[in-house]
Structures are given as C-alpha cells and as structure tokens.
Amino acid sequence: MTDQHLHGSHAAQPPPNPDNDRSSNASLGDLLGEVTRDLSTLMRQELELAKAELRESGTRAGKGAGMFGGAAVAGHFVLLFLSLALMWGLAELVGLGWASVIVAMIWGIIAAVLALTGKKEMKSIKGMPQTAETVKEIPPTLKPGEHTP
C-alpha cells in the first residue's frame, strides 16, 4: 500500500451523524410522526405525574376525612351529654318525662331548620356551568366517541 492510500489524499470527512442525516432526509410526515410520538410520551408522563400527585393528595385527604369523622363522633357525644344534662336539669322543674319531651322538641326544631336550609342550598346548585360552557366550545372532531358526518 502506498503512503498516499494510508494517510488519504483527500480532505477528511466528518463521520456521518445519524441525527443530521435523518433530519435532512426526513419527510414532513416523518417529522410530524416524531412530534406526535414525543407529544404522546409527554402526555403519558404528565398523566403519570398527575396520578402520583392524586394518590398522595388522596391519602392525605383520607387521613383528614378520618380526623373530621372522629371530630364528628366526639361532637355527637358532646351534644348527647349536654342534652342529657339539660334533660336532668329540666326534670327538677317539670318532671323527667316532660323534660325528655322538651329536649326532644328542641332537637326536632333544630333538625327541621337544618333540613330546610339544606334543601334550599341544594336547589341553588347550578352544577358546573363554566365547564359545560367550555365543553360546548370543543370542536366535535376532538371529542372522543363522537362521529362527525
């Protein structure tokens, strides 16, 4: 072999770079496919992050709900024993039977007021008007399960 063949007589070419070669020869369809795949990967990753955050939030919400449940039970016992104390106190004035009726009537009035207030609140609920309005603005082609003619 000659010295010229070993060292090369022409200018050294950089080794082919697959990224440069791919981008220069890629069609628009290939590039859109790659963008779609990347977007799909990003959406899956965001969904997994949201799931993880939701699990953590759900765990904390569950603990908080348990604490509220315990507080509700304790509050119930407070009301029960205060009611019994009121009943025994009234029993000194009107007798135990009438004191029981009076305390029961007080709790009946409280229950009726709470029920009427709750019914009024429930009637004032309008659902999710902003979400419903936003969903109406989504083009039919982007809605899953809808077929456009």
GROMACS .gro file of C-alpha atoms in nm, residues 54-136:
model
   83
   54LEU     CA    1  -5.355   1.248   4.310
   55ARG     CA    2  -5.260   0.936   4.507
   56GLU     CA    3  -5.064   1.146   4.755
   57SER     CA    4  -5.344   1.403   4.781
   58GLY     CA    5  -5.598   1.122   4.819
   59THR     CA    6  -5.400   0.967   5.102
   60ARG     CA    7  -5.381   1.299   5.283
   61ALA     CA    8  -5.748   1.371   5.216
   62GLY     CA    9  -5.835   1.028   5.356
   63LYS     CA   10  -5.642   1.099   5.674
   64GLY     CA   11  -5.805   1.441   5.703
   65ALA     CA   12  -6.151   1.292   5.644
   66GLY     CA   13  -6.081   1.035   5.915
   67MET     CA   14  -5.991   1.312   6.155
   68PHE     CA   15  -6.312   1.500   6.068
   69GLY     CA   16  -6.507   1.179   6.121
   70GLY     CA   17  -6.352   1.138   6.465
   71ALA     CA   18  -6.431   1.501   6.545
   72ALA     CA   19  -6.793   1.446   6.435
   73VAL     CA   20  -6.829   1.145   6.665
   74ALA     CA   21  -6.680   1.342   6.955
   75GLY     CA   22  -6.910   1.636   6.878
   76HIS     CA   23  -7.207   1.399   6.873
   77PHE     CA   24  -7.120   1.274   7.220
   78VAL     CA   25  -7.082   1.632   7.345
   79LEU     CA   26  -7.432   1.714   7.217
   80LEU     CA   27  -7.571   1.392   7.362
   81PHE     CA   28  -7.434   1.455   7.710
   82LEU     CA   29  -7.533   1.824   7.702
   83SER     CA   30  -7.883   1.714   7.603
   84LEU     CA   31  -7.892   1.468   7.892
   85ALA     CA   32  -7.769   1.737   8.130
   86LEU     CA   33  -8.042   1.975   8.005
   87MET     CA   34  -8.300   1.699   8.043
   88TRP     CA   35  -8.195   1.622   8.402
   89GLY     CA   36  -8.184   1.994   8.482
   90LEU     CA   37  -8.536   2.047   8.347
   91ALA     CA   38  -8.651   1.735   8.533
   92GLU     CA   39  -8.604   1.930   8.859
   93LEU     CA   40  -8.870   2.177   8.738
   94VAL     CA   41  -9.124   1.976   8.533
   95GLY     CA   42  -9.051   1.608   8.584
   96LEU     CA   43  -8.830   1.369   8.384
   97GLY     CA   44  -9.094   1.274   8.127
   98TRP     CA   45  -9.175   1.633   8.030
   99ALA     CA   46  -8.807   1.730   8.033
  100SER     CA   47  -8.738   1.449   7.783
  101VAL     CA   48  -9.019   1.574   7.557
  102ILE     CA   49  -8.890   1.934   7.574
  103VAL     CA   50  -8.534   1.830   7.480
  104ALA     CA   51  -8.668   1.609   7.200
  105MET     CA   52  -8.877   1.902   7.068
  106ILE     CA   53  -8.571   2.131   7.072
  107TRP     CA   54  -8.377   1.874   6.866
  108GLY     CA   55  -8.675   1.831   6.631
  109ILE     CA   56  -8.682   2.208   6.564
  110ILE     CA   57  -8.304   2.211   6.503
  111ALA     CA   58  -8.339   1.916   6.260
  112ALA     CA   59  -8.623   2.087   6.069
  113VAL     CA   60  -8.429   2.413   6.034
  114LEU     CA   61  -8.118   2.230   5.912
  115ALA     CA   62  -8.323   2.022   5.665
  116LEU     CA   63  -8.494   2.328   5.517
  117THR     CA   64  -8.165   2.516   5.491
  118GLY     CA   65  -8.000   2.214   5.325
  119LYS     CA   66  -8.290   2.179   5.078
  120LYS     CA   67  -8.260   2.547   4.985
  121GLU     CA   68  -7.883   2.508   4.932
  122MET     CA   69  -7.932   2.201   4.712
  123LYS     CA   70  -8.180   2.385   4.490
  124SER     CA   71  -7.930   2.668   4.440
  125ILE     CA   72  -7.664   2.435   4.295
  126LYS     CA   73  -7.612   2.506   3.928
  127GLY     CA   74  -7.374   2.221   3.854
  128MET     CA   75  -7.065   2.314   3.657
  129PRO     CA   76  -7.176   2.599   3.430
  130GLN     CA   77  -6.824   2.708   3.332
  131THR     CA   78  -6.716   2.353   3.245
  132ALA     CA   79  -7.035   2.291   3.048
  133GLU     CA   80  -6.979   2.612   2.852
  134THR     CA   81  -6.616   2.520   2.780
  135VAL     CA   82  -6.710   2.169   2.663
  136LYS     CA   83  -6.959   2.320   2.417
   0.00000   0.00000   0.00000
